[in-house]
Short mmCIF file of C-alpha atoms and ligand atoms in Angstrom, two decimals:
data_model
loop_
_atom_site.label_atom_id
_atom_site.label_comp_id
_atom_site.label_asym_id
_atom_site.label_seq_id
_atom_site.Cartn_x
_atom_site.Cartn_y
_atom_site.Cartn_z
CA UNK A 260 -17.43 -4.73 -16.21
CA UNK A 261 -14.50 -6.68 -14.66
CA UNK A 262 -12.94 -4.82 -12.04
CA UNK A 263 -9.11 -4.71 -11.23
CA UNK A 264 -10.06 -5.03 -7.70
CA UNK A 265 -12.40 -5.71 -5.64
CA UNK A 266 -13.54 -7.17 -1.65
CA UNK A 267 -14.88 -10.39 -0.91
CA UNK A 268 -17.80 -10.12 1.56
CA UNK A 269 -19.37 -13.13 2.78
CA UNK A 270 -22.24 -13.35 5.57
CA UNK A 271 -19.91 -13.50 8.44
CA UNK A 272 -18.25 -10.23 7.90
CA UNK A 273 -21.98 -8.73 7.54
CA UNK A 274 -23.31 -10.55 11.18
CA UNK A 275 -19.51 -9.32 12.77
CA UNK A 276 -20.69 -5.83 11.24
CA UNK A 277 -24.28 -5.78 12.65
CA UNK A 278 -23.13 -7.20 15.69
CA UNK A 279 -20.54 -4.70 16.35
CA UNK A 280 -23.61 -1.58 15.55
CA UNK A 281 -25.79 -3.21 17.84
CA UNK A 282 -23.06 -3.22 20.69
CA UNK A 283 -22.45 0.11 23.03
CA UNK A 284 -19.93 1.46 20.72
CA UNK A 285 -19.67 1.88 18.04
CA UNK A 286 -16.08 3.80 17.70
CA UNK A 287 -13.01 2.98 19.86
CA UNK A 288 -14.71 -0.05 21.56
CA UNK A 289 -13.60 -3.08 22.34
CA UNK A 290 -13.52 -4.30 18.59
CA UNK A 291 -10.17 -1.99 17.83
CA UNK A 292 -7.77 -3.04 20.00
CA UNK A 293 -9.19 -6.52 19.84
CA UNK A 294 -8.31 -6.06 15.31
CA UNK A 295 -5.15 -4.23 16.21
CA UNK A 296 -4.06 -7.90 18.22
CA UNK A 297 -5.42 -9.40 15.48
CA UNK A 298 -3.29 -7.52 13.34
CA UNK A 299 0.39 -8.19 15.65
CA UNK A 300 -0.01 -11.25 14.12
CA UNK A 301 0.79 -11.41 10.49
CA UNK A 302 3.39 -8.36 11.55
CA UNK A 303 5.47 -10.62 13.26
CA UNK A 304 4.16 -9.29 16.65
CA UNK A 305 5.37 -5.91 16.29
CA UNK A 306 2.58 -3.26 17.62
CA UNK A 307 0.25 -1.73 15.16
CA UNK A 308 -2.37 0.86 16.18
CA UNK A 309 -5.40 1.60 13.78
CA UNK A 310 -5.90 4.51 12.05
CA UNK A 311 -9.03 5.17 9.34
CA UNK A 312 -7.03 4.53 5.87
CA UNK A 313 -3.52 4.51 4.50
CA UNK A 314 -2.87 8.02 2.67
CA UNK A 315 -3.95 9.13 6.61
CA UNK A 316 -1.15 5.87 7.86
CA UNK A 317 1.65 7.84 5.68
CA UNK A 318 0.28 11.16 7.60
CA UNK A 319 0.74 8.88 10.78
CA UNK A 320 3.44 7.26 10.09
CA UNK A 321 5.61 10.81 9.14
CA UNK A 322 3.84 12.72 12.14
CA UNK A 323 5.54 9.94 13.99
CA UNK A 324 8.51 9.98 12.89
CA UNK A 325 9.09 12.93 13.70
CA UNK A 326 8.98 14.81 9.53
CA UNK A 327 8.59 18.67 10.19
CA UNK A 328 9.47 21.56 7.62
CA UNK A 329 12.35 21.05 5.40
CA UNK A 330 12.90 17.74 6.83
CA UNK A 331 14.12 15.58 3.31
CA UNK A 332 11.03 12.23 2.67
CA UNK A 333 13.07 9.92 -0.43
CA UNK A 334 10.50 8.35 -2.18
CA UNK A 335 9.94 6.12 -5.25
CA UNK A 336 7.82 8.00 -8.04
CA UNK A 337 5.80 4.17 -9.12
CA UNK A 338 3.36 4.33 -6.24
CA UNK A 339 0.25 5.81 -5.26
CA UNK A 340 0.69 9.92 -4.61
CA UNK A 341 -0.26 9.25 -1.28
CA UNK A 342 3.49 7.64 0.14
CA UNK A 343 4.53 11.15 -0.58
CA UNK A 344 1.83 13.97 -0.63
CA UNK A 345 0.84 12.86 2.49
CA UNK A 346 5.05 14.10 4.33
CA UNK A 347 4.28 16.69 1.69
CA UNK A 348 1.30 17.33 3.55
CA UNK A 349 4.39 17.76 7.22
CA UNK A 350 6.26 20.67 5.12
CA UNK A 351 9.03 17.13 3.99
CA UNK A 352 10.95 18.23 0.70
CA UNK A 353 10.25 14.67 -1.46
CA UNK A 354 13.50 13.86 -3.07
CA UNK A 355 12.34 10.94 -5.29
CA UNK A 356 14.49 8.29 -5.85
CA UNK A 357 14.71 5.68 -8.38
CA UNK A 358 13.24 1.97 -8.61
CA UNK A 359 14.37 -0.97 -10.15
CA UNK A 360 13.95 -2.76 -13.27
CA UNK A 361 12.89 -6.22 -11.99
CA UNK A 362 10.24 -5.47 -9.64
CA UNK A 363 10.33 -2.04 -9.17
CA UNK A 364 10.60 -1.49 -6.03
CA UNK A 365 12.84 1.26 -5.09
CA UNK A 366 15.77 0.94 -6.17
CA UNK A 367 18.54 0.40 -2.86
CA UNK A 368 21.68 2.20 -4.44
CA UNK A 369 19.26 4.77 -5.71
CA UNK A 370 18.44 5.25 -2.59
CA UNK A 371 21.58 5.63 -0.79
CA UNK A 372 22.33 8.23 -3.54
CA UNK A 373 19.70 10.42 -2.69
CA UNK A 374 19.52 10.37 1.32
CA UNK A 375 21.74 13.43 2.99
CA UNK A 376 22.25 14.73 6.46
CA UNK A 377 18.33 16.03 6.49
CA UNK A 378 16.67 13.03 5.52
CA UNK A 379 14.40 12.00 7.89
CA UNK A 380 12.27 8.76 6.56
CA UNK A 381 13.37 6.57 3.55
CA UNK A 382 9.60 4.97 2.11
CA UNK A 383 9.78 1.57 0.41
CA UNK A 384 6.38 0.29 -1.42
CA UNK A 385 5.36 -3.08 -1.19
CA UNK A 386 4.41 -3.10 -5.06
CA UNK A 387 1.90 -4.92 -6.30
CA UNK A 388 2.71 -7.45 -3.11
CA UNK A 389 5.65 -7.85 -4.15
CA UNK A 390 8.06 -6.86 -0.98
CA UNK A 391 11.26 -4.36 -1.37
CA UNK A 392 14.92 -5.50 -1.16
CA UNK A 393 15.03 -4.70 3.15
CA UNK A 394 18.25 -5.73 4.33
CA UNK A 395 19.48 -3.25 1.49
CA UNK A 396 16.97 -0.76 1.84
CA UNK A 397 18.63 -1.17 5.59
CA UNK A 398 22.03 -0.95 4.07
CA UNK A 399 21.04 2.52 1.69
CA UNK A 400 20.29 4.61 5.53
CA UNK A 401 22.68 2.72 7.86
CA UNK A 402 24.81 5.76 9.18
CA UNK A 403 22.17 8.12 9.24
CA UNK A 404 19.25 9.99 11.26
CA UNK A 405 16.59 7.94 8.15
CA UNK A 406 14.19 5.45 9.09
CA UNK A 407 13.05 3.23 6.76
CA UNK A 408 9.08 3.11 5.85
CA UNK A 409 7.38 0.16 4.43
CA UNK A 410 4.39 1.05 2.50
CA UNK A 411 3.02 -1.92 2.68
CA UNK A 412 -0.69 -0.69 1.17
CA UNK A 413 -0.25 -4.49 -1.77
CA UNK A 414 1.68 -6.98 1.08
CA UNK A 415 0.35 -7.76 3.85
CA UNK A 416 0.09 -11.66 4.59
CA UNK A 417 3.84 -11.17 2.50
CA UNK A 418 7.04 -12.62 3.11
CA UNK A 419 10.50 -12.06 2.45
CA UNK A 420 14.19 -13.64 3.40
CA UNK A 421 10.82 -16.20 5.38
CA UNK A 422 10.08 -13.15 7.67
CA UNK A 423 7.22 -11.26 7.39
CA UNK A 424 5.91 -7.74 5.93
CA UNK A 425 5.45 -5.50 9.24
CA UNK A 426 8.51 -6.22 10.49
CA UNK A 427 10.92 -5.09 7.80
CA UNK A 428 11.39 -1.34 7.94
CA UNK A 429 11.03 1.17 11.59
CA UNK A 430 7.41 1.32 10.53
CA UNK A 431 5.08 0.13 8.78
CA UNK A 432 1.66 1.42 6.95
CA UNK A 433 -1.56 -0.40 5.65
CA UNK A 434 -4.50 0.26 4.01
CA UNK A 435 -7.31 -1.53 4.20
CA UNK A 436 -9.57 -0.36 0.66
CA UNK A 437 -11.39 -2.73 -1.05
CA UNK A 438 -9.66 -3.40 -3.73
CA UNK A 439 -6.41 -4.35 -0.98
CA UNK A 440 -5.35 -7.99 0.14
CA UNK A 441 -8.55 -7.21 2.77
CA UNK A 442 -10.40 -4.77 3.37
CA UNK A 443 -13.13 -2.74 6.34
CA UNK A 444 -13.95 -0.50 3.30
CA UNK A 445 -11.88 3.12 5.08
CA UNK A 446 -9.17 2.09 7.02
CA UNK A 447 -5.20 1.14 7.63
CA UNK A 448 -2.61 0.48 9.98
CA UNK A 449 1.36 1.55 11.11
CA UNK A 450 3.14 -1.03 12.71
CA UNK A 451 6.29 0.27 14.59
CA UNK A 452 9.66 -1.46 16.03
CA UNK A 453 10.39 0.79 18.50
CA UNK A 454 7.52 1.53 20.85
CA UNK A 455 8.50 4.61 21.63
CA UNK A 456 7.15 5.76 17.84
CA UNK A 457 4.43 3.43 18.29
CA UNK A 458 2.93 5.44 21.62
CA UNK A 459 3.68 9.35 19.10
CA UNK A 460 1.16 7.40 16.87
CA UNK A 461 -1.31 6.32 18.20
CA UNK A 462 -1.64 10.10 19.98
CA UNK A 463 -0.57 11.23 16.15
CA UNK A 464 -4.80 9.22 15.16
CA UNK A 465 -6.16 10.58 18.35
CA UNK A 466 -5.29 14.00 18.81
CA UNK A 467 -2.14 14.26 20.57
CA UNK A 468 -4.30 14.13 23.92
CA UNK A 469 -1.98 12.61 26.43
CA UNK A 470 -4.46 10.79 29.65
CA UNK A 471 -0.99 8.45 31.39
CA UNK A 472 -0.41 10.64 34.42
CA UNK A 473 3.06 10.58 34.94
CA UNK A 474 3.36 12.81 31.80
CA UNK A 475 1.15 14.94 32.86
CA UNK A 476 2.37 18.68 33.55
CA UNK A 477 -0.86 19.39 35.92
CA UNK A 478 -1.97 15.27 36.52
CA UNK A 479 -3.86 16.72 40.30
CA UNK A 480 -6.76 18.62 37.61
CA UNK A 481 -9.09 16.05 37.74
CA UNK A 482 -10.70 12.73 36.31
CA UNK A 483 -11.33 14.52 33.11
CA UNK A 484 -8.43 15.39 31.67
CA UNK A 485 -5.72 15.37 28.87
CA UNK A 486 -3.49 17.21 27.70
CA UNK A 487 -1.98 18.15 24.19
CA UNK A 488 1.42 17.99 24.50
CA UNK A 489 2.26 18.02 20.48
CA UNK A 490 -1.12 18.24 17.87
CA UNK A 491 -2.69 15.30 16.06
CA UNK A 492 -5.78 14.38 14.27
CA UNK A 493 -8.79 12.47 14.20
CA UNK A 494 -7.43 9.02 12.14
CA UNK A 495 -9.61 7.16 14.95
CA UNK A 496 -10.19 3.91 12.50
CA UNK A 497 -14.68 2.99 14.35
CA UNK A 498 -15.40 0.17 16.63
CA UNK A 499 -17.65 -1.30 13.37
CA UNK A 500 -14.93 -0.88 10.32
CA UNK A 501 -12.94 -2.69 13.15
CA UNK A 502 -15.38 -5.93 13.97
CA UNK A 503 -15.06 -6.05 9.59
CA UNK A 504 -11.08 -6.14 9.40
CA UNK A 505 -10.91 -8.73 12.97
CA UNK A 506 -13.69 -10.79 10.80
CA UNK A 507 -11.65 -10.64 7.00
CA UNK A 508 -7.93 -10.88 8.51
CA UNK A 509 -9.20 -14.51 9.14
CA UNK A 510 -9.70 -15.88 6.05
CA UNK A 511 -6.26 -12.94 4.92
CA UNK A 512 -4.27 -16.45 4.43
CA UNK A 513 -6.75 -17.76 2.04
CA UNK A 514 -7.15 -14.42 -0.04
CA UNK A 515 -3.62 -14.54 -0.12
CA UNK A 516 -2.71 -18.07 -1.14
CA UNK A 517 -6.26 -17.89 -3.67
CA UNK A 518 -4.43 -14.56 -5.30
CA UNK A 519 -1.24 -16.52 -5.78
CA UNK A 520 -2.94 -18.89 -7.74
CA UNK A 521 -4.46 -16.43 -9.84
CA UNK A 522 -1.33 -14.99 -10.67
CA UNK A 523 0.61 -18.33 -11.62
CA UNK A 524 -2.47 -19.28 -14.39
CA UNK A 525 -1.66 -16.23 -15.53
CA UNK A 526 2.74 -16.54 -15.36
CA UNK A 527 1.52 -19.59 -17.50
CA UNK A 528 -0.84 -18.44 -20.18
CA UNK A 529 1.17 -15.48 -20.70
CA UNK A 530 4.69 -16.20 -20.19
CA UNK A 531 5.47 -17.42 -23.43
CA UNK A 532 2.87 -14.76 -25.33
CA UNK A 533 4.09 -11.85 -28.01
CA UNK A 534 3.73 -8.20 -27.66
CA UNK A 535 4.10 -8.91 -23.80
CA UNK A 536 6.22 -9.35 -20.39
CA UNK A 537 4.98 -10.76 -17.29
CA UNK A 538 5.68 -9.71 -13.51
CA UNK A 539 9.27 -11.18 -12.47
CA UNK A 540 9.29 -12.42 -8.51
CA UNK A 541 13.35 -12.46 -6.27
CA UNK A 542 13.69 -15.79 -4.57
CA UNK A 543 13.49 -14.43 -1.57
CA UNK A 544 10.23 -13.24 -2.10
CA UNK A 545 6.12 -14.34 -1.39
CA UNK A 546 4.68 -11.55 -2.46
CA UNK A 547 1.14 -11.09 -1.31
CA UNK A 548 -0.11 -10.21 -5.18
CA UNK A 549 -2.41 -7.67 -5.05
CA UNK A 550 -1.64 -6.42 -8.81
CA UNK A 551 -0.15 -8.67 -11.33
CA UNK A 552 1.15 -6.17 -13.03
CA UNK A 553 2.25 -7.08 -17.08
CA UNK A 554 3.69 -4.56 -19.11
CA UNK A 555 3.04 -4.28 -22.21
CA UNK A 556 5.53 -3.83 -25.22
CA UNK A 557 6.36 -1.97 -28.61
CA UNK A 558 4.29 0.76 -27.35
CA UNK A 559 1.05 -0.34 -27.84
CA UNK A 560 -0.03 0.15 -24.18
CA UNK A 561 -2.50 2.89 -24.87
CA UNK A 562 -4.69 0.36 -27.36
CA UNK A 563 -3.98 -2.47 -25.85
CA UNK A 564 -5.97 0.08 -22.52
CA UNK A 565 -8.81 0.90 -24.98
CA UNK A 566 -10.02 -2.78 -26.69
CA UNK A 567 -9.32 -4.27 -22.95
CA UNK A 568 -12.00 -1.66 -21.50
CA UNK A 569 -13.94 -2.13 -24.11
CA UNK A 570 -14.45 -5.34 -24.51
CA UNK A 571 -15.35 -5.59 -20.66
CA UNK A 572 -12.01 -6.61 -18.92
CA UNK A 573 -11.55 -3.30 -16.51
CA UNK A 574 -7.67 -3.26 -16.96
CA UNK A 575 -5.71 -0.27 -15.13
CA UNK A 576 -2.20 1.39 -14.82
CA UNK A 577 -0.78 1.32 -12.00
CA UNK A 578 1.28 3.81 -11.42
CA UNK A 579 1.55 7.01 -13.29
CA UNK A 580 4.97 8.26 -11.69
CA UNK A 581 3.82 10.33 -8.55
CA UNK A 582 6.78 13.48 -10.45
CA UNK A 583 4.81 13.91 -13.38
CA UNK A 584 1.33 15.16 -11.64
CA UNK A 585 1.08 18.83 -11.19
CA UNK A 586 1.17 19.59 -8.11
CA UNK A 587 4.18 18.59 -8.22
CA UNK A 588 5.37 19.72 -10.76
CA UNK A 589 4.99 23.22 -10.44
CA UNK A 590 7.76 22.91 -7.41
CA UNK A 591 10.29 22.41 -10.03
CA UNK A 592 9.94 18.28 -10.73
CA UNK A 593 11.69 16.99 -13.66
CA UNK A 594 10.16 14.63 -15.99
CA UNK A 595 13.36 12.38 -16.86
CA UNK A 596 14.19 11.92 -13.25
CA UNK A 597 13.86 8.43 -12.81
CA UNK A 598 14.26 6.88 -16.38
CA UNK A 599 12.95 3.16 -14.80
CA UNK A 600 9.90 3.83 -13.35
CA UNK A 601 8.98 6.32 -15.94
CA UNK A 602 9.44 3.59 -19.32
CA UNK A 603 8.16 1.08 -17.17
CA UNK A 604 5.00 3.50 -16.30
CA UNK A 605 4.70 4.07 -20.70
CA UNK A 606 4.25 -0.05 -20.98
CA UNK A 607 2.54 -1.25 -17.38
CA UNK A 608 -1.36 -2.93 -17.51
CA UNK A 609 -2.29 -4.43 -14.65
CA UNK A 610 -5.03 -8.05 -15.52
CA UNK A 611 -8.21 -8.27 -13.06
CA UNK A 612 -6.78 -9.82 -10.09
CA UNK A 613 -9.28 -10.81 -6.82
CA UNK A 614 -9.79 -13.88 -4.74
CA UNK A 615 -13.42 -14.24 -6.10
CA UNK A 616 -11.49 -14.05 -9.52
CA UNK A 617 -13.85 -17.24 -11.11
CA UNK A 618 -11.21 -18.85 -14.17
CA UNK A 619 -14.02 -18.74 -16.68
CA UNK A 620 -12.72 -15.25 -15.74
CA UNK A 621 -9.86 -15.06 -15.72
CA UNK A 622 -10.03 -16.68 -19.28
CA UNK A 623 -12.26 -14.53 -20.74
CA UNK A 624 -9.35 -11.86 -19.97
CA UNK A 625 -6.94 -13.78 -20.83
CA UNK A 626 -8.14 -14.18 -24.26
CA UNK A 627 -9.60 -10.51 -24.00
CA UNK A 628 -5.51 -9.27 -24.58
CA UNK A 629 -4.61 -12.00 -26.82
CA UNK A 630 -7.22 -10.14 -28.91
CA UNK A 631 -6.56 -7.31 -28.41
CA UNK A 632 -2.04 -8.50 -29.18
CA UNK A 633 -3.74 -9.67 -32.55
CA UNK A 634 -5.55 -6.97 -33.45
CA UNK A 635 -3.09 -4.89 -33.28
CA UNK A 636 -0.84 -6.38 -35.16
CA UNK A 637 -3.60 -7.98 -38.66
CA UNK A 638 -3.78 -4.29 -38.67
CA UNK A 639 0.06 -3.49 -37.81
CA UNK A 640 0.26 -5.99 -40.36
CA UNK A 641 -2.43 -5.35 -43.13
CA UNK A 642 -0.18 -1.98 -43.52
CA UNK A 643 2.41 -3.62 -44.25
C1 PLP B 223 -3.91 2.81 -1.51
C2 PLP B 223 -3.18 3.22 -1.21
C3 PLP B 223 -2.72 4.72 0.02
C4 PLP B 223 -3.46 4.58 0.09
O1 PLP B 223 -4.16 3.83 0.97
P1 PLP B 223 -6.21 4.90 1.12
O2 PLP B 223 -6.37 3.23 1.76
O3 PLP B 223 -6.77 4.59 -0.24
O4 PLP B 223 -6.01 6.14 1.69
C5 PLP B 223 -1.29 4.69 0.03
N1 PLP B 223 0.15 3.72 -0.76
C6 PLP B 223 -0.02 2.40 -1.73
C7 PLP B 223 0.62 1.79 -2.11
C8 PLP B 223 -1.27 2.38 -2.56
O5 PLP B 223 -1.90 0.93 -2.56
#
């Protein structure tokens, strides 16, 4: 089965990991600081802390924003469930706001309508690698105390009005899961514009430990001493994986360019194909395409999904609207409350997209899609 996404690992990546394995540190060694410094070159200099995965990144970011019981967090439903569930873990109430109907990123008007005096964070998701409209989203939170968060699990390496992802929101979270634009196996990161917020993020990631002498309540206790002022968790990313991340970052530019070239090939092959709609892009965006999300029209998504899978093409559906999950439904969230996301979901299909996808394999995907659409229409024609 051709996967919908997969990592690209070279001998250099392997060598970097082996070197870290043979060093004195397996975790929290020099590779961690070096990886964070390398990442900051992609966020336009915005400070970054590494964490153990993208879900942890969201949990850390929400904790750093001060999210707690009773606070509201605005989230679009067209995302992976973790964008919402990691805030629920801190006691927040999720308020779902619908997406725009071209990019399927959080709709700034819907976000503005969802913001109340209890809103702590408004979370946008750079769906498929296309950045959300951050200038408009900034206006939606103006006049409130809410911070703006970018879930950039899909979009590291992307640009908005010429500004890099990682610099666009108060907090940005990344995931380095193998299907994402670069990988550390499991891994993630949080970028924060405000150094005080970044410091809180780092502390939450490291069990809440305070070691800075000038902040200790009892600074003269001894060299071993640290204090916990606010509770945290262990979300550290090991040195070994940071070494892999540094090696991968050296190719992130290539990855983004290769994904873009494959997207252009899909666009050209599928633009005039009846029965599907290809993804759109805003003039101000330079997406770091993570997914190639098409829409299968005329109620045929399920059928085309099954035919493609049967043909050995690992298509995927991204995403089940988050508020549809029973955990949210049991809290009273209703289907039908975010119609744009829900009608998109009904038609959405992700075609394989990853740097090592060959043009021959991509042609196989395109042929399988044409065949799947033809097979259905022949049957319809025969029945008519
Ligand atoms: C992958 C992903 C996450 C979670 O990342 P993990 O590293 O798998 O925990 C969060 N949000 C979005 C939009 C994602 O695609």
